[in-house]
C-alpha positions as a LaTeX table, in Angstrom:
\begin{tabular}{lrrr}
\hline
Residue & $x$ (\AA) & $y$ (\AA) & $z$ (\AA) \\
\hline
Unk1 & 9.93 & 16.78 & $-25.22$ \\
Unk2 & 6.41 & 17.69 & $-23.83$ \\
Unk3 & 4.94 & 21.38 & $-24.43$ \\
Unk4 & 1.55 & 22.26 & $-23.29$ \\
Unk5 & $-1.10$ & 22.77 & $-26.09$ \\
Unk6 & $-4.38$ & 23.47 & $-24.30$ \\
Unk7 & $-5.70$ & 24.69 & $-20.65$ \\
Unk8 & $-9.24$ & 24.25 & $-19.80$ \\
Unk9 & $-11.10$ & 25.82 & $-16.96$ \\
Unk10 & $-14.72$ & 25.35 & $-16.51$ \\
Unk11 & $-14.39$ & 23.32 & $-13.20$ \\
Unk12 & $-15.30$ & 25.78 & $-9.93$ \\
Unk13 & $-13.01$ & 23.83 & $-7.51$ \\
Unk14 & $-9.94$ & 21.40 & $-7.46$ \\
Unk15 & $-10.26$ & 18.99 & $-9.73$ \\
Unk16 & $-8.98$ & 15.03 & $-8.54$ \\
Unk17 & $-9.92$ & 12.27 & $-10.81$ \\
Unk18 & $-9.26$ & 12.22 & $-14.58$ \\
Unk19 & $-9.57$ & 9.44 & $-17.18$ \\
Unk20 & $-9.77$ & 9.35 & $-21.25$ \\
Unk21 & $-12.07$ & 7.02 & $-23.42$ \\
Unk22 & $-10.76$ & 6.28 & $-26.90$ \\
Unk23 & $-13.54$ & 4.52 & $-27.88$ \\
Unk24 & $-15.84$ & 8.05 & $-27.50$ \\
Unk25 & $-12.74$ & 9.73 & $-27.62$ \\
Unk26 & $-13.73$ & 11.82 & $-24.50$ \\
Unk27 & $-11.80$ & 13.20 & $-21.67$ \\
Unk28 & $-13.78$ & 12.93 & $-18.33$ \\
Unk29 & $-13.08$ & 15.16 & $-15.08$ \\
Unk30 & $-14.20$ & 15.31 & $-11.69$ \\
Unk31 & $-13.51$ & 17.17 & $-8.51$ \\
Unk32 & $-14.57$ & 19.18 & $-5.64$ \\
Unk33 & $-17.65$ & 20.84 & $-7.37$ \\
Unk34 & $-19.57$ & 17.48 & $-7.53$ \\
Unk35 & $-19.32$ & 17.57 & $-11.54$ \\
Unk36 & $-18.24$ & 15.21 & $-14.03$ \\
Unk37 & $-17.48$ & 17.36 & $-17.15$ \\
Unk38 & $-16.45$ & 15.51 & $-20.91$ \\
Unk39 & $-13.85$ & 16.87 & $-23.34$ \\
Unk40 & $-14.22$ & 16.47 & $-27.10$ \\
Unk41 & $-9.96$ & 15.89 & $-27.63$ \\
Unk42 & $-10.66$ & 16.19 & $-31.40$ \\
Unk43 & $-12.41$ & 19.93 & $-31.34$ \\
Unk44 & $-10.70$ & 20.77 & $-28.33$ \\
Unk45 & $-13.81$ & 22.19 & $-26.41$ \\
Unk46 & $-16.22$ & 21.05 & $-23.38$ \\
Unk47 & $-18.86$ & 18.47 & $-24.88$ \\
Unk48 & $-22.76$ & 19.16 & $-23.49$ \\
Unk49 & $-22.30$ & 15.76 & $-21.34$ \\
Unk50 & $-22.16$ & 16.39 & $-17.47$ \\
Unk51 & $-22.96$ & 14.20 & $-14.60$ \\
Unk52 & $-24.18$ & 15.77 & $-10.98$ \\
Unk53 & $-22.84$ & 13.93 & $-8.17$ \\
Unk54 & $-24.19$ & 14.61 & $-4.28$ \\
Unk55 & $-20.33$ & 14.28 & $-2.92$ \\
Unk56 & $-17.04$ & 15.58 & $-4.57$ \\
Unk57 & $-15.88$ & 13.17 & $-7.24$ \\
Unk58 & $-12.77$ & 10.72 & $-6.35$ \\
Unk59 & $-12.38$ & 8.58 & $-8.67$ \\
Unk60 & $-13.23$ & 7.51 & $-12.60$ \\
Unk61 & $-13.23$ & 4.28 & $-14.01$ \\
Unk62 & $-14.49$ & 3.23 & $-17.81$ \\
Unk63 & $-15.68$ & $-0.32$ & $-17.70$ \\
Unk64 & $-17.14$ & $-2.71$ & $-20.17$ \\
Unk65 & $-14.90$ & $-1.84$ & $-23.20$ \\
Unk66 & $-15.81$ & 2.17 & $-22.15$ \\
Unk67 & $-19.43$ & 1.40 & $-22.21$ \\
Unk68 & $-19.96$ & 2.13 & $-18.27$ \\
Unk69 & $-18.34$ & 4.97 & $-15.91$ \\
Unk70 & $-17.49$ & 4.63 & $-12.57$ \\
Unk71 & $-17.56$ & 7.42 & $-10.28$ \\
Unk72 & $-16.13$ & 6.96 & $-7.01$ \\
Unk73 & $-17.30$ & 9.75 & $-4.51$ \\
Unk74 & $-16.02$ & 11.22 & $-1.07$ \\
Unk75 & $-18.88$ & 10.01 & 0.75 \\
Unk76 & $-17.89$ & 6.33 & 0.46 \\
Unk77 & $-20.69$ & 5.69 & $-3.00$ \\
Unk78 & $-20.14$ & 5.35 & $-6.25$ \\
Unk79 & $-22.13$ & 5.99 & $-9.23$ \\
Unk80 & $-22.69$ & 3.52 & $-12.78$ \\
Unk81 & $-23.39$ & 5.78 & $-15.60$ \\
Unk82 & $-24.19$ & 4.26 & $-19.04$ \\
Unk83 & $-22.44$ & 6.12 & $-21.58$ \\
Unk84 & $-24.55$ & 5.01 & $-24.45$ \\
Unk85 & $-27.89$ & 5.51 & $-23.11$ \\
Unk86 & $-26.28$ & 8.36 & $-21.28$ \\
Unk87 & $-28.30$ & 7.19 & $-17.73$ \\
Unk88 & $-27.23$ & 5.90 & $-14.07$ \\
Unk89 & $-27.24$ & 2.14 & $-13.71$ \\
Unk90 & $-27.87$ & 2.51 & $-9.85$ \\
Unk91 & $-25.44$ & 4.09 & $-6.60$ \\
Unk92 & $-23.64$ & 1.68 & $-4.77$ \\
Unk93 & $-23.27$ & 2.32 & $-0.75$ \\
Unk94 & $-20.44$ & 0.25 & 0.10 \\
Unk95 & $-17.96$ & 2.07 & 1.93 \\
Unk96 & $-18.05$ & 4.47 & 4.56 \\
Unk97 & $-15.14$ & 6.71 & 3.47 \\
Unk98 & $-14.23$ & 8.33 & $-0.15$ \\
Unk99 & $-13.62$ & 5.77 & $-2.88$ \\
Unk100 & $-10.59$ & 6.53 & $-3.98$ \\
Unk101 & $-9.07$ & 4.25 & $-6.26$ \\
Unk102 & $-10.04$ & 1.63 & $-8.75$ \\
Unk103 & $-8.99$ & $-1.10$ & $-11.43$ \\
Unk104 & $-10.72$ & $-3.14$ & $-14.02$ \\
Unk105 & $-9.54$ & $-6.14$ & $-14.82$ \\
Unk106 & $-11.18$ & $-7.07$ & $-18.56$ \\
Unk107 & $-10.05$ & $-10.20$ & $-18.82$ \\
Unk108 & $-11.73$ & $-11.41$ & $-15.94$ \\
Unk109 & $-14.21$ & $-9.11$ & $-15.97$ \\
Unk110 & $-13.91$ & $-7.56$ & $-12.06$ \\
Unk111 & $-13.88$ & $-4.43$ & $-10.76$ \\
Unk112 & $-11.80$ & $-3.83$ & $-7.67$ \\
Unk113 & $-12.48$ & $-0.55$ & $-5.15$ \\
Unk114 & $-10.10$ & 0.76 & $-2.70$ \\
Unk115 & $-11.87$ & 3.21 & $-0.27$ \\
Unk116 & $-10.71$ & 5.52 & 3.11 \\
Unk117 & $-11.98$ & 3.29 & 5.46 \\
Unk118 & $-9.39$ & 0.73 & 5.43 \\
Unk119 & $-11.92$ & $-1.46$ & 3.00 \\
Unk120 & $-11.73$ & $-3.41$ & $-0.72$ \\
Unk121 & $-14.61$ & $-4.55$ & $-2.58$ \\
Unk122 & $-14.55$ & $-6.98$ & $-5.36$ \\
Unk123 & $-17.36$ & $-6.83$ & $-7.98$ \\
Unk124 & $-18.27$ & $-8.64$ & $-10.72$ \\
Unk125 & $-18.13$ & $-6.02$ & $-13.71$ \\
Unk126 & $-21.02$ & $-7.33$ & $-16.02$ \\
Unk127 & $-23.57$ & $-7.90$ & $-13.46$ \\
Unk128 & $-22.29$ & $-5.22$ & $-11.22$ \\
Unk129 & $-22.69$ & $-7.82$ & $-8.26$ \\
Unk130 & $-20.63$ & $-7.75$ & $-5.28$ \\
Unk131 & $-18.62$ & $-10.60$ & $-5.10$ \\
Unk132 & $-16.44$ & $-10.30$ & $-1.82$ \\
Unk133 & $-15.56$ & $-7.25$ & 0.75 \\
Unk134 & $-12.75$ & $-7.21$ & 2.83 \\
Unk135 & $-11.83$ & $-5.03$ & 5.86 \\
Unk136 & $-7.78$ & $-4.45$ & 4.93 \\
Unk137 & $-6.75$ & $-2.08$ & 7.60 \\
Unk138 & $-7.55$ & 1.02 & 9.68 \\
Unk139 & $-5.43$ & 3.20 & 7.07 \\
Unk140 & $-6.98$ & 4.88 & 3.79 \\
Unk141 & $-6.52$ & 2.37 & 0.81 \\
Unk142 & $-5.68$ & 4.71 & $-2.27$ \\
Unk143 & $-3.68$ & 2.62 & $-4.72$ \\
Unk144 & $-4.63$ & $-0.65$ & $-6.54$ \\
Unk145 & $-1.94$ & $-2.29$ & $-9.34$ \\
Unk146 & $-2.40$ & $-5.46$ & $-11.45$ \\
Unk147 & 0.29 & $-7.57$ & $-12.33$ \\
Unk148 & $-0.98$ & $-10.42$ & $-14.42$ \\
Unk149 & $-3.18$ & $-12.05$ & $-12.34$ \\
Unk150 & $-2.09$ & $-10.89$ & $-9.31$ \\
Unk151 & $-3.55$ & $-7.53$ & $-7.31$ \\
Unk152 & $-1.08$ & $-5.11$ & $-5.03$ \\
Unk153 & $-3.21$ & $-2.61$ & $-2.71$ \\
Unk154 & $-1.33$ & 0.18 & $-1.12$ \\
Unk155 & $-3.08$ & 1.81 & 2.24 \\
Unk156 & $-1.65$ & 5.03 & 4.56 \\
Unk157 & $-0.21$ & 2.83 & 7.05 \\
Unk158 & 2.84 & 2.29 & 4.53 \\
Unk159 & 1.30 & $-1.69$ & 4.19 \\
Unk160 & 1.18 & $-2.87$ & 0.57 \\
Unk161 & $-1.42$ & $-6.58$ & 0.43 \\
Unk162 & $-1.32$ & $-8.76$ & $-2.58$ \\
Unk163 & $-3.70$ & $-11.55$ & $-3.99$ \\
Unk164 & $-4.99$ & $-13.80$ & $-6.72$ \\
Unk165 & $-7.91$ & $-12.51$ & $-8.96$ \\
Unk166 & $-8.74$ & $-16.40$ & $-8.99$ \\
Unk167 & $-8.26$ & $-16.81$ & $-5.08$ \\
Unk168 & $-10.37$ & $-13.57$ & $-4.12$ \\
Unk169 & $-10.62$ & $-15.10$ & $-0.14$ \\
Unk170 & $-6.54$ & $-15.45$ & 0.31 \\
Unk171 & $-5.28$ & $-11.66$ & 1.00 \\
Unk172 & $-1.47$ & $-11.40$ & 2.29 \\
Unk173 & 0.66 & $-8.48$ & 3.61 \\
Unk174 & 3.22 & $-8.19$ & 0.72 \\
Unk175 & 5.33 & $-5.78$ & 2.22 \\
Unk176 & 5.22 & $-2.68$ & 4.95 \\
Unk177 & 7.23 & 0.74 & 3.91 \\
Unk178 & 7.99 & 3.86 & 6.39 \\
Unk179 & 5.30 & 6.14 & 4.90 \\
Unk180 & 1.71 & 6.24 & 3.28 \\
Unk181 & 1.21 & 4.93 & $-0.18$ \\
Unk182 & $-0.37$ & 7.19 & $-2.85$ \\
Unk183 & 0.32 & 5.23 & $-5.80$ \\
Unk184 & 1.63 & 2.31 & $-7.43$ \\
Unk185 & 2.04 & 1.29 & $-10.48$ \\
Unk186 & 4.39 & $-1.86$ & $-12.56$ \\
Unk187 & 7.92 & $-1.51$ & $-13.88$ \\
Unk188 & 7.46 & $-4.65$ & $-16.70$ \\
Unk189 & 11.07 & $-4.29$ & $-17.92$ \\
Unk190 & 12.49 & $-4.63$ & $-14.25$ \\
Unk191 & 9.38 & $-6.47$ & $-12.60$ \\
Unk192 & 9.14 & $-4.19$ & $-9.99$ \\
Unk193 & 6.36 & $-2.57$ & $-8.08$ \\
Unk194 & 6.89 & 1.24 & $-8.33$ \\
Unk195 & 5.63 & 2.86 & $-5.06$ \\
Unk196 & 4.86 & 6.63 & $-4.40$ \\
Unk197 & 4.48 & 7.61 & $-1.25$ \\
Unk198 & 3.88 & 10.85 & 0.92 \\
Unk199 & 7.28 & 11.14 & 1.99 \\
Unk200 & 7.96 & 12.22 & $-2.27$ \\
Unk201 & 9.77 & 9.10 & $-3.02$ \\
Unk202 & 9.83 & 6.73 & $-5.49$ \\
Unk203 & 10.69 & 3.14 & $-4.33$ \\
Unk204 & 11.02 & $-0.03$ & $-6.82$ \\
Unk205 & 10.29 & $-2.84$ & $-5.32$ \\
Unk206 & 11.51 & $-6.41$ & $-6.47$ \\
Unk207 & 8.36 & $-8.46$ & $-6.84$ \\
Unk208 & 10.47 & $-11.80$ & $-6.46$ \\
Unk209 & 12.07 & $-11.09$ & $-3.60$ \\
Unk210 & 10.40 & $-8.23$ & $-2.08$ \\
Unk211 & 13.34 & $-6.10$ & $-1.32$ \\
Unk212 & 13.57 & $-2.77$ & $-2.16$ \\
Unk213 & 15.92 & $-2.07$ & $-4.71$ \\
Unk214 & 16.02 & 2.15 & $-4.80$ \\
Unk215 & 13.91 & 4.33 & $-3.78$ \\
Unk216 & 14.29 & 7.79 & $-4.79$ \\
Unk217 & 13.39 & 11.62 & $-3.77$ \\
Unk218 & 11.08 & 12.06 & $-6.83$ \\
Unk219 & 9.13 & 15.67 & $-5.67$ \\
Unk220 & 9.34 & 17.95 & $-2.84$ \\
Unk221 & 5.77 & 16.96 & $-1.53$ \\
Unk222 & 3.67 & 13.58 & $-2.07$ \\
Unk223 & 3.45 & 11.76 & $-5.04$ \\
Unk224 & $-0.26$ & 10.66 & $-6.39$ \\
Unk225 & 0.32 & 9.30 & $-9.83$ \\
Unk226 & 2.60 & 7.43 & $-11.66$ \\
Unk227 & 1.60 & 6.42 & $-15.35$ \\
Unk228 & 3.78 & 4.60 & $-18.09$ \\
Unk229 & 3.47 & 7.06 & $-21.18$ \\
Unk230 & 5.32 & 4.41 & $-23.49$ \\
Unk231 & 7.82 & 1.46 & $-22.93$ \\
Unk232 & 10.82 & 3.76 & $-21.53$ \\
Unk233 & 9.29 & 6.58 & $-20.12$ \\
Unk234 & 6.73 & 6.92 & $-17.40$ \\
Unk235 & 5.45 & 10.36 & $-15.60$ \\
Unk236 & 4.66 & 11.65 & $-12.21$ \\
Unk237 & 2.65 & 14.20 & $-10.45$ \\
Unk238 & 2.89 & 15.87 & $-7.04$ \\
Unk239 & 1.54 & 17.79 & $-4.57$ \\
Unk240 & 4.53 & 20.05 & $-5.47$ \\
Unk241 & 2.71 & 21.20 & $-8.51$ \\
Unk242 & 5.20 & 19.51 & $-11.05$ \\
Unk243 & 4.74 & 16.61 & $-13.64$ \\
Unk244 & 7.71 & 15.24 & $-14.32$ \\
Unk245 & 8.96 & 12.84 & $-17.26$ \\
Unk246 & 10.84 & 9.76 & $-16.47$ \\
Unk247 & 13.34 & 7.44 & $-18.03$ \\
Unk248 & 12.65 & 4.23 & $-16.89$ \\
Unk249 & 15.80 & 2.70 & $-17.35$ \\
Unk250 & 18.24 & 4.97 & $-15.62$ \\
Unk251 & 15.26 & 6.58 & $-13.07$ \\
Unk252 & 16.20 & 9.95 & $-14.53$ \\
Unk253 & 14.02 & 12.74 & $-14.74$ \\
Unk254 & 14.28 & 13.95 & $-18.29$ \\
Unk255 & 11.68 & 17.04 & $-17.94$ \\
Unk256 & 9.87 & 19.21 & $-15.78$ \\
Unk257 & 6.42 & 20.47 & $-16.51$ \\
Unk258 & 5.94 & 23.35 & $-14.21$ \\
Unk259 & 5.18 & 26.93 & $-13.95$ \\
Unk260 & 6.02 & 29.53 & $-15.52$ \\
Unk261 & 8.81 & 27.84 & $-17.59$ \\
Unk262 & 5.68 & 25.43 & $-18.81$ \\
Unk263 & 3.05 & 27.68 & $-18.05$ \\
Unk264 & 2.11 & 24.31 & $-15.81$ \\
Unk265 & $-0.07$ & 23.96 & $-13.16$ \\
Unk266 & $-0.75$ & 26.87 & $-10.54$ \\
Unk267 & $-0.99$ & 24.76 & $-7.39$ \\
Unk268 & $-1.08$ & 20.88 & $-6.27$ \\
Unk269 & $-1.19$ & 18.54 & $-9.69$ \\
Unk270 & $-3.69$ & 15.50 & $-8.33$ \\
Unk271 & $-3.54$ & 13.44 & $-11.14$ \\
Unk272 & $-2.97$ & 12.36 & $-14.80$ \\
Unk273 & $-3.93$ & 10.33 & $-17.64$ \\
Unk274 & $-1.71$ & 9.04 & $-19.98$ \\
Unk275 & $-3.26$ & 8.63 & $-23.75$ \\
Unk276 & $-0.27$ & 7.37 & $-26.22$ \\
Unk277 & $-2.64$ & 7.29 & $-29.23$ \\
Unk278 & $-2.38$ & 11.62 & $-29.30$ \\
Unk279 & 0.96 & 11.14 & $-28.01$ \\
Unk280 & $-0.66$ & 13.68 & $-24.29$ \\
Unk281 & $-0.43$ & 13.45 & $-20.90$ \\
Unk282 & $-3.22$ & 15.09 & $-19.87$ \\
Unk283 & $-2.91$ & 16.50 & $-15.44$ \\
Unk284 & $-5.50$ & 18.00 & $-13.11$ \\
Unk285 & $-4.93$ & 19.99 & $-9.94$ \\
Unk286 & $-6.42$ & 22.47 & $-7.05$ \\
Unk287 & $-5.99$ & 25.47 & $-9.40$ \\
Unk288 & $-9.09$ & 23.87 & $-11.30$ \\
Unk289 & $-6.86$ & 23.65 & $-14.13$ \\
Unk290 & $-7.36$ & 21.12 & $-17.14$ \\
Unk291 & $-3.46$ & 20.61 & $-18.86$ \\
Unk292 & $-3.21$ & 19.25 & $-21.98$ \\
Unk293 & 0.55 & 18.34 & $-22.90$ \\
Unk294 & 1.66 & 16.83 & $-26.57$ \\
Unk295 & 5.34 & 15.34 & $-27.15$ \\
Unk296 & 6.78 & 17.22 & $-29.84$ \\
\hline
\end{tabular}
């Protein structure tokens, strides 16, 4: 079972991207105020490292075996901050809407961005080089999932596109679903795409056959994350300001992380970041809140 262990609150608006670094074993945060704070996990405490932004912060991405950050912002940039020399790399002007998703593949060293005008850009990670941009749809694109070698991009018009990291050119419409896609993330024990949407569900799909197998009312409001914590559980978070704890064999929701029986979040929980080597789950939200929560 999860408890919380920590609440931080230095952020002066909602706060919507979140990621952790174990090689500088920092937490970084971004939001509304146009700030990325850093988190010493050891101490506990807010570290003297902050980034200004000119647009509220989307998205955050470590690259380069956690030597580079990507910020994604709400004005369709995005920012490359060394973290060693502790300077910006350059702003990239790519998209015309908020970036607001991201994944790294290492292996093949590319960098894939997902913004809210319906566009995907394809970098190469090393020399930060833009290798291909496509025009996907007219909806927001706000989830990106890698399966092997193989990408799955999730937009608001319920459309879900998959292609090759070696055949970049060659996008196809996977599958369509009845409402906007927030997030998406892999089921590797049932090889299934999980999918959650605005409509608060939580749909598997079969990545053989493309039908949907279940699909589930997870919340009472959106979903925006889903992250594997270990090999049988995975969590969620929702507009409905809960993070719940899965069991990713039966689909059963094993606990609640709310408020007041939590002492949870206040208000919408926009994301999370799983980090298994503390055993935390670590969710942000619109009540500026920071929750740290440890497995027993």
């Amino acid at each position: 079972m999860y408890k919380l262990i920590k609440k931080y609150k230095r952020h002066s608006g909602p706060i919507y991207a979140v990621t952790f670094s174990k090689k500088y074993n920092l937490l970084f945060t971004g939001g509304s105020d146009k700030v990325v704070a850093t988190w010493d996990m050891e101490k506990g405490e807010n570290t003297p490292l902050a980034i200004k932004t000119d647009s509220p912060i989307f998205n955050l991405q470590l690259l380069n075996e956690d030597d580079h950050l990507f910020i994604g912002l709400f004005n369709g940039d995005f920012r490359l901050i060394d973290l060693k020399s502790r300077k910006e790399i350059s702003v990239f002007s790519n998209h015309k809407l908020g970036v607001f998703t991201s994944s790294y593949l290492q292996t093949y060293n590319r960098l894939i961005v997902g913004a809210g005008d319906g566009s995907l850009s394809i970098w190469d990670a090393k020399q930060f080089k833009l290798l291909k941009k496509h025009q996907l749809s007219s909806g927001k694109i706000r989830a990106i999932q890698v399966v092997n070698d193989e990408v799955f991009v999730g937009d608001s018009k319920g459309q879900i596109f998959n292609f090759t990291i070696s055949n970049i050119e060659e996008i196809r419409l996977f599958i369509t679903l009845k409402h906007p896609i927030f997030c998406l993330n892999y089921n590797e024990n049932k090889n299934t795409l999980l999918v959650g949407d605005k409509n608060a569900h939580l749909t598997s799909v079969d990545l053989m056959t493309k039908n949907i197998i279940d699909s589930i009312p997870a919340h009472n409001w959106p979903i925006y994350r889903v992250e594997w914590v270990n090999g049988s559980e995975f969590v969620t978070c929702s507009r409905d300001k809960i993070v719940k704890i899965w069991d990713a064999t039966s689909m059963k929701v094993k606990q609640r992380l709310c408020f007041p029986d939590f002492q949870g979040h206040l208000n919408s929980v926009n994301n999370l970041v799983s980090i298994p080597s503390i055993n935390s789950i670590v969710s942000v939200g619109d009540d500026k809140q920071i929750c740290i929560w440890r497995r027993n």
